Structures are given as C-alpha cells and as structure tokens.
Amino acid sequence: ALHLEDCHALTDAGLTALARGLPALRDFRLSSASSLTAQGIEALILHAAQLEVLWLDDINLSVAEFLGAAGAVRLKRLSLSIGAVFDDAWVLHLIKMPALQTLRIGSCHPLTDAGFTQLMHGLPGLRDLRLISAINLTDEAFQALHFATQLEVLYINAIPMLTNASLCSIGCITTLRSLYLGGNFNWSARGLMDLQRLTQLRELYIENCLNIFERLSDIPNDETYERRCCLPPNISVLAITLGPPADDVFMLDLVSTAQQLQTLLLSEMSDTERQPGAFVSRLVTAAPNLLRLQLRDTTFWKFDADTVRPLGALLKLKHLSVRSSAITDDGLLNIARYLPQLQELDVSDCSFFTAEGVRALTQLRNLRKIIHVTATRNGFEYTPVPDEVWNAFHPTACTNRPFDARALPFVF
C-alpha cells in the first residue's frame, strides 16, 4: 500500500514513473495533487497491473476517461472525493467495473435519479456505498437500492430532497451492517420505524438530522406506538449528533430499545437548556450495558459529581470520552472517584483542567490510555499540562494522538 498526501508538485510524468517502478502496487491513496490530470491516473492504472484500491482526494480531475483505462475493471475499492463533480457520465464508466465492491463519491451535485438507478443496476456486487451532496436525488432514486443485494455499508450525507420514503427503501436492504444518515431535515421518527427490519445492522450513525428525534405529535403516545417506534434490534454502536432541538427524553427512550448497545457516541451537546446530571441519569437507565461512551462537544459541562456519579452504575464501562468539554480538576477527580474500572479516557480539546486534576487520575489503577490532544488552527498541541505530569502514568498510557476510530466505518 502507498498513501501520499499534499502532493501538489506531483505531475503526470512523476506518477507514471512511480507506477512503473511499483508494478505490484495494490492499494494507492492520493490527496491534494493539484498538478495531476486524468492522463496521469490512467497511466497509474495501466502500469500498476495489480491495483485494486484507488483513493483520490482533492484532485482537480474534470473528466472520467481514466475510469475507462485498460485495467480499471479490476478495481475493487474506489473513492472519488475530487475537484470535479460526479454526474451521470461517470456512471457509464463505473458500471463497466464488475469487481467494484466499495464506491465512495463526493460532490455528486449533478447526479440524477436516472443515473443513480443505472449505477445500482449495473453494480449489484457493491458492499460499501457512500454518497455526499447528491442534491438532485429524490426518494425515487433510492427505490433502486433493491438491486444492491450484497450492500453492507451505506453512507448518505447532504441529500436534502430525501424524505421518510427513502428510509423505507433503506429498510429493505436486509444485508446492511453499518448505516450513516446525515444532513437531512425531512427524516423523522416515523421513518426510523422502517429501519427495524434491518436485523443485521450493527452500527447506526445519525448526524445533523434535526427532526429525527422529535416526538411525533400526531400519533398517540400509547403502548402500540412505543413498540413501533424503536431502533433496529441488534445495533451495538450508535452515534448521534444531538443539537439543541433534540427531544432528549424521546431520544433516550429510543436508545433504550437497542438491547445490544455497547458503544454510544453523542456529539454537539452544548445546549444550555440541557441539565447534565438529569441527562446522564436517564442515559444510564437507557443504556446500562455500555462499554464505550463519548460525550462530546459538551461546552458547558464541568462534569461535577452529579454528572459523573450516575456513570458509576455503568459497571462495564471501559472507555470514556469527554472531548471538547469544560471539564475541570474537580471533574477529573470525580472520574477517578466514581469510575475505577475505566481503561481509556479522552480529554482532548479540554483546557480547563490543570496538572492537579491529571494527577488525580493516577488513582485509576486500570487506566491504560489517556488521549490529550488539543486542536488549534496550527494543528495539534498538548494541553497546558507539563510533560512530566503525563509521564507519571505508565509509559504507554498517555498519547497525543487522536482517538483511533479505525474500527468504526464513520468518524464524527
């Protein structure tokens, strides 16, 4: 595998020479190569005769001819997050690639319902499909998902014309294991009902879908309705971007229906109206078997005793992230006091604690990793705590590397 980033000086001739020198290359990922043209990518495909994985990110390619190059038919994984927009013309090349199993496309503005239908019909072997900014697609296009009989991962983001009817179509893909739903204000809890048929689904991500956790007012809140409105039965990973409009009680009621839930990632929880202690108490009741919990973007949360104490009831909890919070020294002391079983803690982007709070964490005898990255405009910097304080832990415990979410298909 070869992964290259920020290659603005790389030319078609340079890429051609590279491909000729690496004929056994199977996995090639390239980003920010502004000098390349389709001719260079075509030469890569031609000379790297065993190439199966091609990732192109932020590259100004205006034509799709390189997909018709001899050898492109052997590609199994293709990601096109490039400068050019993806339209129906690209589809004509893609459907000639029968080995394709993974397809990730950014900038899909001109893609039409007809083009998407043709894509699904022509690539029935797809296992991983990701679409971003396909603003012209409608529910009619998603009816073609029934052709994707082997699809396991589906990522759809910023496709604003979709309604609950599209969730009904998604609910028919019984092979799905991971689903990401993002950037849509038309989906509601009613649409979630159709996802209950996804018995193989293990990971569900919902981001910037402001109405999906609003309790439905036009259906009586009786036993029949509560039984109908629940999450897919076997999900173990659930990630939600809440935001101020969310109905927390209703959302946590839904969370409680996921009996197999082990990982819960909650983001954008900075609403001043949300009471941390009460929220966490309800959360613990809704998801008592959590192994990993992320409470991210809790700008006003200091993690006082009323907030952290309820987490002590999560006896299986091993990994906790309070990234981008207002956690203080007292908050770290509360974690040390009430969560003795903790093995991993992420305090990245937190700047309100000092060395005194970090020293309190030495009480956590099971702690194996502390992640302490602070993001700035200039990249990653350490939190304002001396290195010798971090070094008081086991040498391999502290890291300034971001949370490793490679095991998860989608990262918030």
JSON list of N, CA, C and O in Angstrom, two decimals, residues 343-369:
[
{"chain": "A", "resi": 343, "resn": "GLN", "atom": "N", "xyz": [-10.58, 2.18, 31.59]},
{"chain": "A", "resi": 343, "resn": "GLN", "atom": "CA", "xyz": [-9.31, 1.79, 30.97]},
{"chain": "A", "resi": 343, "resn": "GLN", "atom": "C", "xyz": [-8.80, 2.82, 29.97]},
{"chain": "A", "resi": 343, "resn": "GLN", "atom": "O", "xyz": [-7.61, 2.87, 29.70]},
{"chain": "A", "resi": 344, "resn": "GLU", "atom": "N", "xyz": [-9.70, 3.63, 29.42]},
{"chain": "A", "resi": 344, "resn": "GLU", "atom": "CA", "xyz": [-9.30, 4.64, 28.43]},
{"chain": "A", "resi": 344, "resn": "GLU", "atom": "C", "xyz": [-10.09, 5.91, 28.65]},
{"chain": "A", "resi": 344, "resn": "GLU", "atom": "O", "xyz": [-11.31, 5.87, 28.83]},
{"chain": "A", "resi": 345, "resn": "LEU", "atom": "N", "xyz": [-9.40, 7.06, 28.60]},
{"chain": "A", "resi": 345, "resn": "LEU", "atom": "CA", "xyz": [-10.04, 8.36, 28.82]},
{"chain": "A", "resi": 345, "resn": "LEU", "atom": "C", "xyz": [-9.53, 9.35, 27.78]},
{"chain": "A", "resi": 345, "resn": "LEU", "atom": "O", "xyz": [-8.32, 9.49, 27.58]},
{"chain": "A", "resi": 346, "resn": "ASP", "atom": "N", "xyz": [-10.46, 10.03, 27.12]},
{"chain": "A", "resi": 346, "resn": "ASP", "atom": "CA", "xyz": [-10.11, 11.04, 26.13]},
{"chain": "A", "resi": 346, "resn": "ASP", "atom": "C", "xyz": [-10.51, 12.42, 26.67]},
{"chain": "A", "resi": 346, "resn": "ASP", "atom": "O", "xyz": [-11.69, 12.69, 26.88]},
{"chain": "A", "resi": 347, "resn": "VAL", "atom": "N", "xyz": [-9.52, 13.27, 26.90]},
{"chain": "A", "resi": 347, "resn": "VAL", "atom": "CA", "xyz": [-9.77, 14.64, 27.38]},
{"chain": "A", "resi": 347, "resn": "VAL", "atom": "C", "xyz": [-9.26, 15.66, 26.36]},
{"chain": "A", "resi": 347, "resn": "VAL", "atom": "O", "xyz": [-8.87, 16.77, 26.72]},
{"chain": "A", "resi": 348, "resn": "SER", "atom": "N", "xyz": [-9.29, 15.29, 25.09]},
{"chain": "A", "resi": 348, "resn": "SER", "atom": "CA", "xyz": [-8.81, 16.19, 24.04]},
{"chain": "A", "resi": 348, "resn": "SER", "atom": "C", "xyz": [-9.68, 17.44, 23.96]},
{"chain": "A", "resi": 348, "resn": "SER", "atom": "O", "xyz": [-10.87, 17.42, 24.27]},
{"chain": "A", "resi": 349, "resn": "ASP", "atom": "N", "xyz": [-9.05, 18.54, 23.52]},
{"chain": "A", "resi": 349, "resn": "ASP", "atom": "CA", "xyz": [-9.76, 19.81, 23.34]},
{"chain": "A", "resi": 349, "resn": "ASP", "atom": "C", "xyz": [-10.36, 20.34, 24.64]},
{"chain": "A", "resi": 349, "resn": "ASP", "atom": "O", "xyz": [-11.34, 21.07, 24.61]},
{"chain": "A", "resi": 350, "resn": "CYS", "atom": "N", "xyz": [-9.79, 19.95, 25.75]},
{"chain": "A", "resi": 350, "resn": "CYS", "atom": "CA", "xyz": [-10.24, 20.44, 27.05]},
{"chain": "A", "resi": 350, "resn": "CYS", "atom": "C", "xyz": [-9.12, 21.27, 27.66]},
{"chain": "A", "resi": 350, "resn": "CYS", "atom": "O", "xyz": [-7.99, 20.80, 27.77]},
{"chain": "A", "resi": 351, "resn": "SER", "atom": "N", "xyz": [-9.42, 22.48, 28.10]},
{"chain": "A", "resi": 351, "resn": "SER", "atom": "CA", "xyz": [-8.37, 23.37, 28.57]},
{"chain": "A", "resi": 351, "resn": "SER", "atom": "C", "xyz": [-8.64, 23.97, 29.94]},
{"chain": "A", "resi": 351, "resn": "SER", "atom": "O", "xyz": [-7.99, 24.93, 30.34]},
{"chain": "A", "resi": 352, "resn": "PHE", "atom": "N", "xyz": [-9.61, 23.41, 30.69]},
{"chain": "A", "resi": 352, "resn": "PHE", "atom": "CA", "xyz": [-9.96, 24.00, 31.99]},
{"chain": "A", "resi": 352, "resn": "PHE", "atom": "C", "xyz": [-9.42, 23.19, 33.17]},
{"chain": "A", "resi": 352, "resn": "PHE", "atom": "O", "xyz": [-9.74, 23.50, 34.31]},
{"chain": "A", "resi": 353, "resn": "PHE", "atom": "N", "xyz": [-8.63, 22.16, 32.90]},
{"chain": "A", "resi": 353, "resn": "PHE", "atom": "CA", "xyz": [-8.03, 21.43, 34.00]},
{"chain": "A", "resi": 353, "resn": "PHE", "atom": "C", "xyz": [-6.54, 21.70, 34.05]},
{"chain": "A", "resi": 353, "resn": "PHE", "atom": "O", "xyz": [-5.94, 22.21, 33.11]},
{"chain": "A", "resi": 354, "resn": "THR", "atom": "N", "xyz": [-5.93, 21.35, 35.18]},
{"chain": "A", "resi": 354, "resn": "THR", "atom": "CA", "xyz": [-4.51, 21.61, 35.39]},
{"chain": "A", "resi": 354, "resn": "THR", "atom": "C", "xyz": [-3.81, 20.30, 35.77]},
{"chain": "A", "resi": 354, "resn": "THR", "atom": "O", "xyz": [-4.42, 19.22, 35.80]},
{"chain": "A", "resi": 355, "resn": "ALA", "atom": "N", "xyz": [-2.54, 20.43, 36.08]},
{"chain": "A", "resi": 355, "resn": "ALA", "atom": "CA", "xyz": [-1.76, 19.26, 36.48]},
{"chain": "A", "resi": 355, "resn": "ALA", "atom": "C", "xyz": [-2.35, 18.58, 37.71]},
{"chain": "A", "resi": 355, "resn": "ALA", "atom": "O", "xyz": [-2.28, 17.35, 37.86]},
{"chain": "A", "resi": 356, "resn": "GLU", "atom": "N", "xyz": [-2.97, 19.36, 38.58]},
{"chain": "A", "resi": 356, "resn": "GLU", "atom": "CA", "xyz": [-3.56, 18.79, 39.79]},
{"chain": "A", "resi": 356, "resn": "GLU", "atom": "C", "xyz": [-4.66, 17.78, 39.44]},
{"chain": "A", "resi": 356, "resn": "GLU", "atom": "O", "xyz": [-4.74, 16.70, 40.04]},
{"chain": "A", "resi": 357, "resn": "GLY", "atom": "N", "xyz": [-5.50, 18.13, 38.46]},
{"chain": "A", "resi": 357, "resn": "GLY", "atom": "CA", "xyz": [-6.55, 17.21, 38.05]},
{"chain": "A", "resi": 357, "resn": "GLY", "atom": "C", "xyz": [-6.00, 15.96, 37.39]},
{"chain": "A", "resi": 357, "resn": "GLY", "atom": "O", "xyz": [-6.50, 14.85, 37.62]},
{"chain": "A", "resi": 358, "resn": "VAL", "atom": "N", "xyz": [-4.96, 16.13, 36.59]},
{"chain": "A", "resi": 358, "resn": "VAL", "atom": "CA", "xyz": [-4.36, 14.97, 35.92]},
{"chain": "A", "resi": 358, "resn": "VAL", "atom": "C", "xyz": [-3.75, 14.02, 36.94]},
{"chain": "A", "resi": 358, "resn": "VAL", "atom": "O", "xyz": [-3.86, 12.79, 36.82]},
{"chain": "A", "resi": 359, "resn": "ARG", "atom": "N", "xyz": [-3.12, 14.58, 37.97]},
{"chain": "A", "resi": 359, "resn": "ARG", "atom": "CA", "xyz": [-2.52, 13.72, 39.00]},
{"chain": "A", "resi": 359, "resn": "ARG", "atom": "C", "xyz": [-3.58, 12.88, 39.71]},
{"chain": "A", "resi": 359, "resn": "ARG", "atom": "O", "xyz": [-3.31, 11.76, 40.16]},
{"chain": "A", "resi": 360, "resn": "ALA", "atom": "N", "xyz": [-4.80, 13.41, 39.81]},
{"chain": "A", "resi": 360, "resn": "ALA", "atom": "CA", "xyz": [-5.87, 12.65, 40.45]},
{"chain": "A", "resi": 360, "resn": "ALA", "atom": "C", "xyz": [-6.18, 11.36, 39.70]},
{"chain": "A", "resi": 360, "resn": "ALA", "atom": "O", "xyz": [-6.63, 10.37, 40.29]},
{"chain": "A", "resi": 361, "resn": "LEU", "atom": "N", "xyz": [-5.92, 11.36, 38.40]},
{"chain": "A", "resi": 361, "resn": "LEU", "atom": "CA", "xyz": [-6.22, 10.18, 37.58]},
{"chain": "A", "resi": 361, "resn": "LEU", "atom": "C", "xyz": [-5.30, 9.01, 37.89]},
{"chain": "A", "resi": 361, "resn": "LEU", "atom": "O", "xyz": [-5.57, 7.88, 37.46]},
{"chain": "A", "resi": 362, "resn": "THR", "atom": "N", "xyz": [-4.21, 9.25, 38.60]},
{"chain": "A", "resi": 362, "resn": "THR", "atom": "CA", "xyz": [-3.32, 8.14, 38.96]},
{"chain": "A", "resi": 362, "resn": "THR", "atom": "C", "xyz": [-4.03, 7.15, 39.89]},
{"chain": "A", "resi": 362, "resn": "THR", "atom": "O", "xyz": [-3.55, 6.03, 40.08]},
{"chain": "A", "resi": 363, "resn": "GLN", "atom": "N", "xyz": [-5.15, 7.55, 40.45]},
{"chain": "A", "resi": 363, "resn": "GLN", "atom": "CA", "xyz": [-5.93, 6.63, 41.28]},
{"chain": "A", "resi": 363, "resn": "GLN", "atom": "C", "xyz": [-6.58, 5.53, 40.47]},
{"chain": "A", "resi": 363, "resn": "GLN", "atom": "O", "xyz": [-7.00, 4.51, 41.02]},
{"chain": "A", "resi": 364, "resn": "LEU", "atom": "N", "xyz": [-6.71, 5.77, 39.15]},
{"chain": "A", "resi": 364, "resn": "LEU", "atom": "CA", "xyz": [-7.36, 4.78, 38.28]},
{"chain": "A", "resi": 364, "resn": "LEU", "atom": "C", "xyz": [-6.35, 3.70, 37.92]},
{"chain": "A", "resi": 364, "resn": "LEU", "atom": "O", "xyz": [-5.60, 3.81, 36.96]},
{"chain": "A", "resi": 365, "resn": "ARG", "atom": "N", "xyz": [-6.35, 2.63, 38.69]},
{"chain": "A", "resi": 365, "resn": "ARG", "atom": "CA", "xyz": [-5.35, 1.58, 38.52]},
{"chain": "A", "resi": 365, "resn": "ARG", "atom": "C", "xyz": [-5.52, 0.80, 37.23]},
{"chain": "A", "resi": 365, "resn": "ARG", "atom": "O", "xyz": [-4.57, 0.15, 36.76]},
{"chain": "A", "resi": 366, "resn": "ASN", "atom": "N", "xyz": [-6.71, 0.83, 36.65]},
{"chain": "A", "resi": 366, "resn": "ASN", "atom": "CA", "xyz": [-6.95, 0.08, 35.41]},
{"chain": "A", "resi": 366, "resn": "ASN", "atom": "C", "xyz": [-6.74, 0.92, 34.15]},
{"chain": "A", "resi": 366, "resn": "ASN", "atom": "O", "xyz": [-6.86, 0.41, 33.04]},
{"chain": "A", "resi": 367, "resn": "LEU", "atom": "N", "xyz": [-6.43, 2.21, 34.33]},
{"chain": "A", "resi": 367, "resn": "LEU", "atom": "CA", "xyz": [-6.31, 3.11, 33.18]},
{"chain": "A", "resi": 367, "resn": "LEU", "atom": "C", "xyz": [-5.11, 2.71, 32.33]},
{"chain": "A", "resi": 367, "resn": "LEU", "atom": "O", "xyz": [-3.98, 2.59, 32.83]},
{"chain": "A", "resi": 368, "resn": "ARG", "atom": "N", "xyz": [-5.37, 2.51, 31.04]},
{"chain": "A", "resi": 368, "resn": "ARG", "atom": "CA", "xyz": [-4.32, 2.10, 30.11]},
{"chain": "A", "resi": 368, "resn": "ARG", "atom": "C", "xyz": [-3.98, 3.18, 29.09]},
{"chain": "A", "resi": 368, "resn": "ARG", "atom": "O", "xyz": [-2.90, 3.16, 28.50]},
{"chain": "A", "resi": 369, "resn": "LYS", "atom": "N", "xyz": [-4.89, 4.10, 28.84]},
{"chain": "A", "resi": 369, "resn": "LYS", "atom": "CA", "xyz": [-4.63, 5.12, 27.81]},
{"chain": "A", "resi": 369, "resn": "LYS", "atom": "C", "xyz": [-5.35, 6.42, 28.18]},
{"chain": "A", "resi": 369, "resn": "LYS", "atom": "O", "xyz": [-6.52, 6.40, 28.55]}
]
